[in-house]
mmCIF file of C-alpha atoms and ligand atoms in Angstrom:
data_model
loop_
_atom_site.group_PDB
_atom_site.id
_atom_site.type_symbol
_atom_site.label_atom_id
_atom_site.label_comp_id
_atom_site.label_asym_id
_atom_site.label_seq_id
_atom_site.Cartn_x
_atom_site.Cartn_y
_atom_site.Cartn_z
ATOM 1 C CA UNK A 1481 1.514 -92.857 -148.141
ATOM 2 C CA UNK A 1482 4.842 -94.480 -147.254
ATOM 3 C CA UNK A 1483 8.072 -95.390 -149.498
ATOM 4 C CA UNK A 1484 8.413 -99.237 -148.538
ATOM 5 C CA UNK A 1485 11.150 -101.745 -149.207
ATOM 6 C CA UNK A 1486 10.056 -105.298 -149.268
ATOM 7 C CA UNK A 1487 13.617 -108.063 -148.732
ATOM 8 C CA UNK A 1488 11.280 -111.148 -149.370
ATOM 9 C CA UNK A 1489 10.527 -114.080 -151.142
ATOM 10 C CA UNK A 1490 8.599 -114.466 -154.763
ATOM 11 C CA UNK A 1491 6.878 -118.178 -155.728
ATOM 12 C CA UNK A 1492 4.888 -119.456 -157.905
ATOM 13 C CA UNK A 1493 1.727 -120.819 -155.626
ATOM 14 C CA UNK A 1494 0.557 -124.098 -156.975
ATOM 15 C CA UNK A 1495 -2.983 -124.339 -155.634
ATOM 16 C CA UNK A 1496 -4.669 -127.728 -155.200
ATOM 17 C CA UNK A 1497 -7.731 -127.935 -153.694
ATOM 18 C CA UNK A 1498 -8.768 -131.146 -151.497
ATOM 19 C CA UNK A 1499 -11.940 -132.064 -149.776
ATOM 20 C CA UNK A 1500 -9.025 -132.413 -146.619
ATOM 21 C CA UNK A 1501 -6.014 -133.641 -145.885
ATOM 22 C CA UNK A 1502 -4.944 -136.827 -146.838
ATOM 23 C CA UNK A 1503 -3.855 -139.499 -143.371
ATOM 24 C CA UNK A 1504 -0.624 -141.132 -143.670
ATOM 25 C CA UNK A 1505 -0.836 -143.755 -146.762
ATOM 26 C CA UNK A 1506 -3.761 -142.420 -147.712
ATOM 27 C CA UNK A 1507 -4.248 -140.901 -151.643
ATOM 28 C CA UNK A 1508 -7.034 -138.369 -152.506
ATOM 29 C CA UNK A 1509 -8.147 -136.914 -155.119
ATOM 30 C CA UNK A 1510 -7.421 -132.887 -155.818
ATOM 31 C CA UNK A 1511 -10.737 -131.639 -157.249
ATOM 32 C CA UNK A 1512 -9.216 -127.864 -158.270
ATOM 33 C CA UNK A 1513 -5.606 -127.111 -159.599
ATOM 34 C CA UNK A 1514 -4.412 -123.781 -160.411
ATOM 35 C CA UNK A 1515 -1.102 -121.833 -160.375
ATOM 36 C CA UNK A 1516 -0.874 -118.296 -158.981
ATOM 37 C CA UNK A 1517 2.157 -115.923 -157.609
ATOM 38 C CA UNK A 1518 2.582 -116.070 -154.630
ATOM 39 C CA UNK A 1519 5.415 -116.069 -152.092
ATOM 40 C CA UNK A 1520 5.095 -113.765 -148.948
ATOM 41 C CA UNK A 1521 7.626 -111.191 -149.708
ATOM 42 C CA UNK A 1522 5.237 -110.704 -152.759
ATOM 43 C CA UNK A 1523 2.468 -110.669 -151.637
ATOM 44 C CA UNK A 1524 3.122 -108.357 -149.049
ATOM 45 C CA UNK A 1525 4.616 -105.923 -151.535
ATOM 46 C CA UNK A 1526 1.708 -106.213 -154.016
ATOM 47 C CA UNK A 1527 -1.015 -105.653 -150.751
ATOM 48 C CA UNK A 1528 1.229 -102.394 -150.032
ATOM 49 C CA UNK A 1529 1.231 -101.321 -153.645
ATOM 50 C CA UNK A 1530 -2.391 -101.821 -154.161
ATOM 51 C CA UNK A 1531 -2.931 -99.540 -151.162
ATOM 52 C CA UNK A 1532 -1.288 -96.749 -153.481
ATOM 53 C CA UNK A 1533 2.746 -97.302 -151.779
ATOM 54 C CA UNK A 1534 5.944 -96.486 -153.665
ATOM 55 C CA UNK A 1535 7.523 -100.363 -153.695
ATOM 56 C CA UNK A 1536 10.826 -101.635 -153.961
ATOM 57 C CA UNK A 1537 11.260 -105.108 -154.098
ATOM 58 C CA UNK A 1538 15.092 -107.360 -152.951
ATOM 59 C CA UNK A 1539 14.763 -110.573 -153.470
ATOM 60 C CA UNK A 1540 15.709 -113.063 -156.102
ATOM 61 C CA UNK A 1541 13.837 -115.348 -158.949
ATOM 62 C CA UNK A 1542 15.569 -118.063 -160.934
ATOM 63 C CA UNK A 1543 16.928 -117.543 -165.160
ATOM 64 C CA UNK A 1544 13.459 -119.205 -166.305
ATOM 65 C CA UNK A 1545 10.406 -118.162 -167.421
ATOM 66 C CA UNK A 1546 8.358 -118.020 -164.053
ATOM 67 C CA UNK A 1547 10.778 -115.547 -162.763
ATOM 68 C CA UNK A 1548 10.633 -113.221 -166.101
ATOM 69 C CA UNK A 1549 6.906 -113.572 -165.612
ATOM 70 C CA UNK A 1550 6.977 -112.801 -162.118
ATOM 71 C CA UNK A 1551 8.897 -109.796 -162.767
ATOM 72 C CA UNK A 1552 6.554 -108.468 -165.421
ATOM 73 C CA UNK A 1553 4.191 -108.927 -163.106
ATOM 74 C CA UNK A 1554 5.253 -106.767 -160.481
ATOM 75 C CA UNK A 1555 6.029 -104.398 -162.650
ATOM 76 C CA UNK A 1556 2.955 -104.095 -163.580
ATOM 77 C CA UNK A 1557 1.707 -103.446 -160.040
ATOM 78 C CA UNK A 1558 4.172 -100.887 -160.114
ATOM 79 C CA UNK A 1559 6.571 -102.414 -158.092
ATOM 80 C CA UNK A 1560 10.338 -101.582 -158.709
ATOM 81 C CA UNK A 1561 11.776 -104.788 -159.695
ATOM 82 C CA UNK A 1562 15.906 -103.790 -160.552
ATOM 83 C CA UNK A 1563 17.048 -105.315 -156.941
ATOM 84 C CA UNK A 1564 15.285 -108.605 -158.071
ATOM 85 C CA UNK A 1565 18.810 -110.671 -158.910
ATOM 86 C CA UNK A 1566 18.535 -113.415 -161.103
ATOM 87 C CA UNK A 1567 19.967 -117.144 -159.374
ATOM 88 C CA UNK A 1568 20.514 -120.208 -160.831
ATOM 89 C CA UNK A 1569 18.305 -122.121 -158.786
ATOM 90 C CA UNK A 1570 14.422 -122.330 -160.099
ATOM 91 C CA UNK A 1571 12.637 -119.321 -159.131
ATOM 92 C CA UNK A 1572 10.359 -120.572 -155.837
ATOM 93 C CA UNK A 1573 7.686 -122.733 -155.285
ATOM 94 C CA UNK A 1574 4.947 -123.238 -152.824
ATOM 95 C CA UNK A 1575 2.239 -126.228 -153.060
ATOM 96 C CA UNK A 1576 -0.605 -125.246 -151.408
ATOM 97 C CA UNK A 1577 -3.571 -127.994 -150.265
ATOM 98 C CA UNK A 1578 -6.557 -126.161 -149.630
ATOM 99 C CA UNK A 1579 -9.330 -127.953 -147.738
ATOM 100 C CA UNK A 1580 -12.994 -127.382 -148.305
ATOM 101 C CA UNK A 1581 -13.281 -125.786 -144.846
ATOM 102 C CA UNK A 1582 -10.910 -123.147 -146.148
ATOM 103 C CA UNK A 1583 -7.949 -124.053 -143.954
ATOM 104 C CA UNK A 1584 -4.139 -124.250 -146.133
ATOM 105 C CA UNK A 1585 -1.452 -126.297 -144.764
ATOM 106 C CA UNK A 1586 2.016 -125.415 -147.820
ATOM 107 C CA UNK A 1587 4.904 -126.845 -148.351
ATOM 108 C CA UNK A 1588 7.659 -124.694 -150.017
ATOM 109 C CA UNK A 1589 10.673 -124.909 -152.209
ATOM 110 C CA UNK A 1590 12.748 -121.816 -151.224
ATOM 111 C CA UNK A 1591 15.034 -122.419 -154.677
ATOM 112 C CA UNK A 1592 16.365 -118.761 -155.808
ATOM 113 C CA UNK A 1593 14.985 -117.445 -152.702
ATOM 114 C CA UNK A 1594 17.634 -119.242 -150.847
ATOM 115 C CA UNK A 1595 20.342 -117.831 -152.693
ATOM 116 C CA UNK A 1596 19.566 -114.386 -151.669
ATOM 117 C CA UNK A 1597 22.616 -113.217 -150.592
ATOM 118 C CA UNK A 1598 23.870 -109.866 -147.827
ATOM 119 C CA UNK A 1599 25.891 -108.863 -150.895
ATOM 120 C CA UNK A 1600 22.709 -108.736 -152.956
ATOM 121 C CA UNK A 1601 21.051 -106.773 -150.403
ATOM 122 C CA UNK A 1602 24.043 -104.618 -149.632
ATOM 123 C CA UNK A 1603 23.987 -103.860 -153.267
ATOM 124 C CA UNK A 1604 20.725 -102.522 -153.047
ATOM 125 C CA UNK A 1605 22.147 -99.991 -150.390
ATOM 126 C CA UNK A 1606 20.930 -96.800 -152.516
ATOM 127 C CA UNK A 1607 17.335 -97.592 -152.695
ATOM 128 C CA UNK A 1608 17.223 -97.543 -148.514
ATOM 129 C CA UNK A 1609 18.262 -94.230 -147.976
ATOM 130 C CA UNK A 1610 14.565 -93.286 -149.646
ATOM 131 C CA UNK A 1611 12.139 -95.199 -147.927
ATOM 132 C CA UNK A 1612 10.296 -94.517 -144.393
ATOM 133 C CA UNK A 1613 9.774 -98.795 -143.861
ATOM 134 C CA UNK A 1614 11.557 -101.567 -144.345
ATOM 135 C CA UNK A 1615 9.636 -105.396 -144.556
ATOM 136 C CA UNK A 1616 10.910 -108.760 -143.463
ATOM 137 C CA UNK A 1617 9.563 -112.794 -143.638
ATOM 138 C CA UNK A 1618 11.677 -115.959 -142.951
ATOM 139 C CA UNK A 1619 11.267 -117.416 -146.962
ATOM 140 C CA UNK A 1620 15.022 -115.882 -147.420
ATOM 141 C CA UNK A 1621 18.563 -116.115 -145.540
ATOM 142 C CA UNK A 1622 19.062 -114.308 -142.669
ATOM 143 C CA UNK A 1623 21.699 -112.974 -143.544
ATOM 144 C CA UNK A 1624 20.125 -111.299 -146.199
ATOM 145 C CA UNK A 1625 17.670 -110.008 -143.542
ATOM 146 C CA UNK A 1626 20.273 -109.134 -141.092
ATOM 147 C CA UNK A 1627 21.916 -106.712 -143.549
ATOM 148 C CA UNK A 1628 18.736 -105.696 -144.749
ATOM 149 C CA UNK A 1629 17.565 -104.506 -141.123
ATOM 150 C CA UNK A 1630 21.012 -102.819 -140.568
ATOM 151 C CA UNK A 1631 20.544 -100.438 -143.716
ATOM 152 C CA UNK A 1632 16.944 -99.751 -142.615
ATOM 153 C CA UNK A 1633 18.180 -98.663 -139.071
ATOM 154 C CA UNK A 1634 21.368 -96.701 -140.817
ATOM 155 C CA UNK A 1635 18.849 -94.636 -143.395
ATOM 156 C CA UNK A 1636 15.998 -94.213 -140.545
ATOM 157 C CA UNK A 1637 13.468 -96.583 -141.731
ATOM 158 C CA UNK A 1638 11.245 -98.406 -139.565
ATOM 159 C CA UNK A 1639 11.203 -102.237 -139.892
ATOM 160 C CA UNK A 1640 8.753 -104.540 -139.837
ATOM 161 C CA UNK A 1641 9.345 -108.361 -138.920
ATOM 162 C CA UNK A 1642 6.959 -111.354 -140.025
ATOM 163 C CA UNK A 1643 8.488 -114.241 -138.741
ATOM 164 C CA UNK A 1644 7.147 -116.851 -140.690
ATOM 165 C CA UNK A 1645 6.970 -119.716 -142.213
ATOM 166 C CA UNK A 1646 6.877 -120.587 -137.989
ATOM 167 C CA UNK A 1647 10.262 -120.612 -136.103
ATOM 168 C CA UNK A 1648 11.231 -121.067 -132.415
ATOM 169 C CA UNK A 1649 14.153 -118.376 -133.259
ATOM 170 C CA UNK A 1650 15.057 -115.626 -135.116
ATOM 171 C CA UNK A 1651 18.799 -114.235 -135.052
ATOM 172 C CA UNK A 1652 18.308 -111.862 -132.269
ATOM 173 C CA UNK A 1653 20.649 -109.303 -134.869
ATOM 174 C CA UNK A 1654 17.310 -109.264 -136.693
ATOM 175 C CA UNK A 1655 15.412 -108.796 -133.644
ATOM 176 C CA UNK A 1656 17.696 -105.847 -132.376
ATOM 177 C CA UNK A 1657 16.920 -104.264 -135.736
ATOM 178 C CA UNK A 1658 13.292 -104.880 -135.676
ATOM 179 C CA UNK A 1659 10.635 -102.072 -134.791
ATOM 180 C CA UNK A 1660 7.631 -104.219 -135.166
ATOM 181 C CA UNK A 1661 7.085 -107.444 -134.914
ATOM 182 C CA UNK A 1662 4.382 -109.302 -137.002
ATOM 183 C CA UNK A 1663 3.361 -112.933 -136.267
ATOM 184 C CA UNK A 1664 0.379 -115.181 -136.256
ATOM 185 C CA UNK A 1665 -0.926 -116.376 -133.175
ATOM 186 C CA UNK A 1666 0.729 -119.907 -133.839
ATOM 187 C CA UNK A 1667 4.231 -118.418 -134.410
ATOM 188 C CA UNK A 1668 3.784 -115.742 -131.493
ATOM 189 C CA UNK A 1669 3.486 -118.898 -129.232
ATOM 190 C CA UNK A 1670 6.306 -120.623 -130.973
ATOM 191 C CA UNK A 1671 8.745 -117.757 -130.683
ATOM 192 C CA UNK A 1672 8.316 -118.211 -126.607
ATOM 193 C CA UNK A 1673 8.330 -122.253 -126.735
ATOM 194 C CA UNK A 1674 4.472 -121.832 -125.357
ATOM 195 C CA UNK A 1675 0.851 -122.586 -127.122
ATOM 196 C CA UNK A 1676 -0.888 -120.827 -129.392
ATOM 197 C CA UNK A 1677 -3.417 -118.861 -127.824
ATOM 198 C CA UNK A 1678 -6.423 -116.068 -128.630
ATOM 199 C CA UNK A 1679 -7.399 -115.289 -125.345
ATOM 200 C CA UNK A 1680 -7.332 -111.691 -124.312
ATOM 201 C CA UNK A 1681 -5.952 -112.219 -120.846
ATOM 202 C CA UNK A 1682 -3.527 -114.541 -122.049
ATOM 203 C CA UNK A 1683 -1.951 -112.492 -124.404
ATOM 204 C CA UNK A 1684 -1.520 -109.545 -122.183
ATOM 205 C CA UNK A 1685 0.103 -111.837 -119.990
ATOM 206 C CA UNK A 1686 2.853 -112.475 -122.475
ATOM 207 C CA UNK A 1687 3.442 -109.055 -123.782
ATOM 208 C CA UNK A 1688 6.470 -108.648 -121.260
ATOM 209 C CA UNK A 1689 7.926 -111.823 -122.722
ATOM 210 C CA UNK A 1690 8.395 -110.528 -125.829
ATOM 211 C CA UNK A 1691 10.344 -107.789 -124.737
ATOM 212 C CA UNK A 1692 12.871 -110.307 -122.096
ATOM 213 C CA UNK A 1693 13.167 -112.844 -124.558
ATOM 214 C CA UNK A 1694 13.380 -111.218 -127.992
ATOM 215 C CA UNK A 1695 14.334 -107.838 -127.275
ATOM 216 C CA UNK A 1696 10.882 -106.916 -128.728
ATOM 217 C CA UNK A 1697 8.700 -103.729 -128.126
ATOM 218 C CA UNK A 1698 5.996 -103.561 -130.349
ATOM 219 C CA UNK A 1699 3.847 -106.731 -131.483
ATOM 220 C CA UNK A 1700 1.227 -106.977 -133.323
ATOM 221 C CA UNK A 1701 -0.582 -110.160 -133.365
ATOM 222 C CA UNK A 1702 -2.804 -111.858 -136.569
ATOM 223 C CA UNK A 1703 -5.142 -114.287 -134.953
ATOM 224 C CA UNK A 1704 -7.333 -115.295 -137.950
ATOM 225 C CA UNK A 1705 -10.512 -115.252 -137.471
ATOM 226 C CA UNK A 1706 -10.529 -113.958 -134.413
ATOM 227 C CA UNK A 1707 -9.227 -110.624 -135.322
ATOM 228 C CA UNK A 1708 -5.894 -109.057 -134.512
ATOM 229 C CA UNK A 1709 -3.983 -107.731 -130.743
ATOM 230 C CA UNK A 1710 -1.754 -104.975 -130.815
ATOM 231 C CA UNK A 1711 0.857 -103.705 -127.885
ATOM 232 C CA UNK A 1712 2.242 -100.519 -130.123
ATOM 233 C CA UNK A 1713 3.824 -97.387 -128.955
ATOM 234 C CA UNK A 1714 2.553 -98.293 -125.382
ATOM 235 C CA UNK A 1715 -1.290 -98.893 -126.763
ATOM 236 C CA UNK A 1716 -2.656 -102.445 -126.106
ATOM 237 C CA UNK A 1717 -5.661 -103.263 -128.162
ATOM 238 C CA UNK A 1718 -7.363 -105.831 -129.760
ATOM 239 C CA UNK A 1719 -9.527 -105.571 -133.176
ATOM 240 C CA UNK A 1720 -12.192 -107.829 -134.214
ATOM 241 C CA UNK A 1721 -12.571 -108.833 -137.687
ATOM 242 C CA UNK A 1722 -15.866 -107.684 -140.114
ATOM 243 C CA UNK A 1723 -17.631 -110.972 -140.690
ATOM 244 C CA UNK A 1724 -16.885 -112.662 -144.160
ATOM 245 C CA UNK A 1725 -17.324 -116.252 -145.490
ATOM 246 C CA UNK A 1726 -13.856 -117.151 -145.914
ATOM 247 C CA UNK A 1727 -12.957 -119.875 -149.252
ATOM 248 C CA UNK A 1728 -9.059 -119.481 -148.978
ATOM 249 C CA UNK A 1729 -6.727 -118.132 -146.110
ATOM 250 C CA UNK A 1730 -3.466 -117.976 -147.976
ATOM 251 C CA UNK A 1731 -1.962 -114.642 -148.006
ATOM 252 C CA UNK A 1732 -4.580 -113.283 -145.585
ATOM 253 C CA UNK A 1733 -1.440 -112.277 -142.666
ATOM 254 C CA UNK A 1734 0.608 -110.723 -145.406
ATOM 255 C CA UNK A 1735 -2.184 -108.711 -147.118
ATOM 256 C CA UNK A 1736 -2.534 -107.533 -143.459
ATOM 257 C CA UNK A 1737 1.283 -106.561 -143.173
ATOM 258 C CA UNK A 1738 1.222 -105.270 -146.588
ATOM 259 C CA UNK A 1739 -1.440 -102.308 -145.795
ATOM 260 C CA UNK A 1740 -0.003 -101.717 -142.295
ATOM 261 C CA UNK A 1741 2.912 -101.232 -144.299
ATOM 262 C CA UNK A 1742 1.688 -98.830 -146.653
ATOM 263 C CA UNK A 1743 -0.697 -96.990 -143.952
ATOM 264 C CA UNK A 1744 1.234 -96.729 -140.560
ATOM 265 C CA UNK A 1745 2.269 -93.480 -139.711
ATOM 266 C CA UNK A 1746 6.459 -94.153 -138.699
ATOM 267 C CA UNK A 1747 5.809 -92.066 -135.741
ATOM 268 C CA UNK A 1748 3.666 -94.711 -134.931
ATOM 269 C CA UNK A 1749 0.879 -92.327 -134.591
ATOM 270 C CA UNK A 1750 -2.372 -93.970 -136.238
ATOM 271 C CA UNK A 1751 -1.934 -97.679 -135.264
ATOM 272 C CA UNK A 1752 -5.774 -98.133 -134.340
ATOM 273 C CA UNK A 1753 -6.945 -97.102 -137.682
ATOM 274 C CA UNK A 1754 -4.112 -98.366 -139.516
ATOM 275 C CA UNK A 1755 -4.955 -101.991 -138.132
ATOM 276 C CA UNK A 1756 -8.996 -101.313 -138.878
ATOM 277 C CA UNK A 1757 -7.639 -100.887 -142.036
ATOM 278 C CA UNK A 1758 -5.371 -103.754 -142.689
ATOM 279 C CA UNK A 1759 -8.068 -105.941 -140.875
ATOM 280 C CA UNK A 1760 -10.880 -105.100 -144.044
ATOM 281 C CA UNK A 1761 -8.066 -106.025 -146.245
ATOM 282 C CA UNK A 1762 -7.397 -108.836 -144.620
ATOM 283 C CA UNK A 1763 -11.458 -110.096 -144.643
ATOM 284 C CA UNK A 1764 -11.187 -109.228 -148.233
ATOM 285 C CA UNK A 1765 -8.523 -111.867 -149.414
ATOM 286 C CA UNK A 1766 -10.187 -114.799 -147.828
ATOM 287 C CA UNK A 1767 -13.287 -114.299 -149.512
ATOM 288 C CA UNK A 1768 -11.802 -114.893 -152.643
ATOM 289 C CA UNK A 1769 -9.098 -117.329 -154.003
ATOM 290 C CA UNK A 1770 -5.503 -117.483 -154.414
ATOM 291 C CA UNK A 1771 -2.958 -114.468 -152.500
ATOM 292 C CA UNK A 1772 -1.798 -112.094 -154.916
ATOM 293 C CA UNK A 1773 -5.250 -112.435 -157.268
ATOM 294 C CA UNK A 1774 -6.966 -112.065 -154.481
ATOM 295 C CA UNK A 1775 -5.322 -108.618 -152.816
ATOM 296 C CA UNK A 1776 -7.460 -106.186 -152.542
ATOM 297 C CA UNK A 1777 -6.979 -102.204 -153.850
ATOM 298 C CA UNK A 1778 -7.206 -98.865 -151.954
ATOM 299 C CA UNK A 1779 -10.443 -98.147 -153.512
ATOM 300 C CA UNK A 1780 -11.872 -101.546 -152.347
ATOM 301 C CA UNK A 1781 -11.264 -100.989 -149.016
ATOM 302 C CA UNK A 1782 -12.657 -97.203 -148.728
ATOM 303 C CA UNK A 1783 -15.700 -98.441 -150.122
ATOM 304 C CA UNK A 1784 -16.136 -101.374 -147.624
ATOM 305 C CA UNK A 1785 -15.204 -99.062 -144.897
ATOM 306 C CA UNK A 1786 -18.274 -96.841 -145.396
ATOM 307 C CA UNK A 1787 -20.375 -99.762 -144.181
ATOM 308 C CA UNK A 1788 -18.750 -100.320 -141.102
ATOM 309 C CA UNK A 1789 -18.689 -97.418 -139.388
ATOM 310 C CA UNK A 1790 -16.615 -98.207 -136.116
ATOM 311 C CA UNK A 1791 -14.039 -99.029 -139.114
ATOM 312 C CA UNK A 1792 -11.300 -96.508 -140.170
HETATM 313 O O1 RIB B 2420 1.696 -116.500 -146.831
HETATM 314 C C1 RIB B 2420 1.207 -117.161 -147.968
HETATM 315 C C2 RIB B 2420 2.351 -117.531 -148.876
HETATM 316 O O2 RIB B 2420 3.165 -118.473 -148.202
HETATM 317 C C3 RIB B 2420 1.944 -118.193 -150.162
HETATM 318 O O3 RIB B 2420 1.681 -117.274 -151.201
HETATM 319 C C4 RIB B 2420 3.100 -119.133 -150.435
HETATM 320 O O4 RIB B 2420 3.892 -118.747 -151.505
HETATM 321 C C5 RIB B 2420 3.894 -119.196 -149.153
HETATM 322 O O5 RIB B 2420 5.085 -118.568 -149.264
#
């Protein structure tokens, strides 16, 4: 099982659930409120600790008592939590509106996140000379990132990009540094100024994009419920997702990243079972609520994978 280093964000996921969307001037009611952690950075940690991988965690909280809870928390998991810094900004927030169809649209406030610093990261320097891969999102600075990446390469890691919330760039210094990169389908598109799109064909079409335009090699692509396309270590493939009645998509991609994390050989030898893998895990969180609740453990996923056979 791999050593992992997460450089990410940690909120606190306030979950209100709407029948939909409100139109512009519109007000609705929320019919559900709770509060959960959250935060992809987080999430993506906890998904790769479940899985039964050593975690370190750089990222930052704010001096109140969400981000002393949040660090008990991880600890908990087992996650080690000394490169959290503490800011003065509020530790994050996200305010999630979940529909009744199961779609999420969030707004966030980045707050400590934000203040993330290279120096913070750089300060962590010790902790990435013992870890085989090294995780990314967008919900902190890039410079933070950017330094982050650099270390990884130094010390051997591999690193894995997510580059969301949805961006039309990413400093290509991240990109240089970045061994695989993890979007949705949405922010795949948006990363070469073209649609979103599922389609088989399609997204074989674009593969050599990536690599002109961002300097990218290996993709691997979350498309919901349509399953997942990989181009990794010159195998293109496409997985298909078990079939599950999903009640909340938030933190579905990052449980995903989280066990690809924790699973993928850094030769890049086992991608096709790794992804099987992530993809249960994946089908797992939507079928219940909230993201880091909701992550499922190693022993979950073996014994869903006994009833799929073509699985793992
Ligand atoms: O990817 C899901 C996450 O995005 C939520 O947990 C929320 O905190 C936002 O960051």
């Amino acid at each position: 099982m791999n050593r992992i280093l997460v450089i990410g964000s940690l909120n606190v996921d306030v979950l209100q659930q709407v029948e939909r969307l409100p139109k512009v001037g519109e007000t609705l009611s929320i019919h559900n409120k709770s509060t959960n952690f959250g935060g992809k950075g987080a999430n993506q940690a906890v998904a790769a600790a479940r899985q039964g991988a050593d975690l370190t965690f750089v990222g930052a909280v704010g001096m109140d008592a969400e981000g002393t809870s949040y660090r008990e928390l991880l600890d908990h998991e087992g996650i080690h939590t000394k490169n959290i810094q503490l800011k003065e900004q509020p530790t994050g927030t996200a305010y999630i509106m979940l529909e009744d169809n199961g779609h999420n649209t969030i707004l966030v406030h980045g707050g400590a996140n934000m203040a993330l610093t290279a120096a913070d990261v750089e300060e962590a320097a010790p902790y990435f000379k013992d870890v085989d891969v090294v995780i990314a999102q967008l919900e902190v600075p890039a410079a933070a990132i950017k330094r982050g990446f650099e270390l990884a390469k130094l010390y051997g890691a591999i690193t894995i990009l997510n580059p969301a919330p949805i961006t039309n760039r990413v400093d290509p210094a991240i990109l240089a540094n970045t061994d695989i990169l993890v979007p949705n389908e949405t922010e795949a598109a948006a990363l070469l100024g073209m649609k979103p799109t599922t389609n088989q064909h399609e997204l074989e079409t674009r593969l050599p994009l990536y690599q002109a335009k961002l300097s990218v090699t290996n993709i691997i692509i979350t498309l919901g419920e349509h399953g997942c396309f990989y181009a990794v270590n010159g195998l293109i493939g496409r997985l298909h997702n078990a079939n599950v009645d999903a009640i909340d998509t938030t933190g579905a991609g990052d449980t995903f990243i989280g066990t690809v994390a924790a699973h993928l050989d850094p030769k890049l030898t086992n991608v096709a079972s790794t992804l099987q893998r992530a993809t249960l895990a994946a089908g797992l969180v939507v079928s219940r609520q909230g993201a880091i609740p909701a992550i499922p453990t190693k022993s979950e996923i073996d014994a869903l994978a006994k009833h799929y056979t073509e699985f793992i």
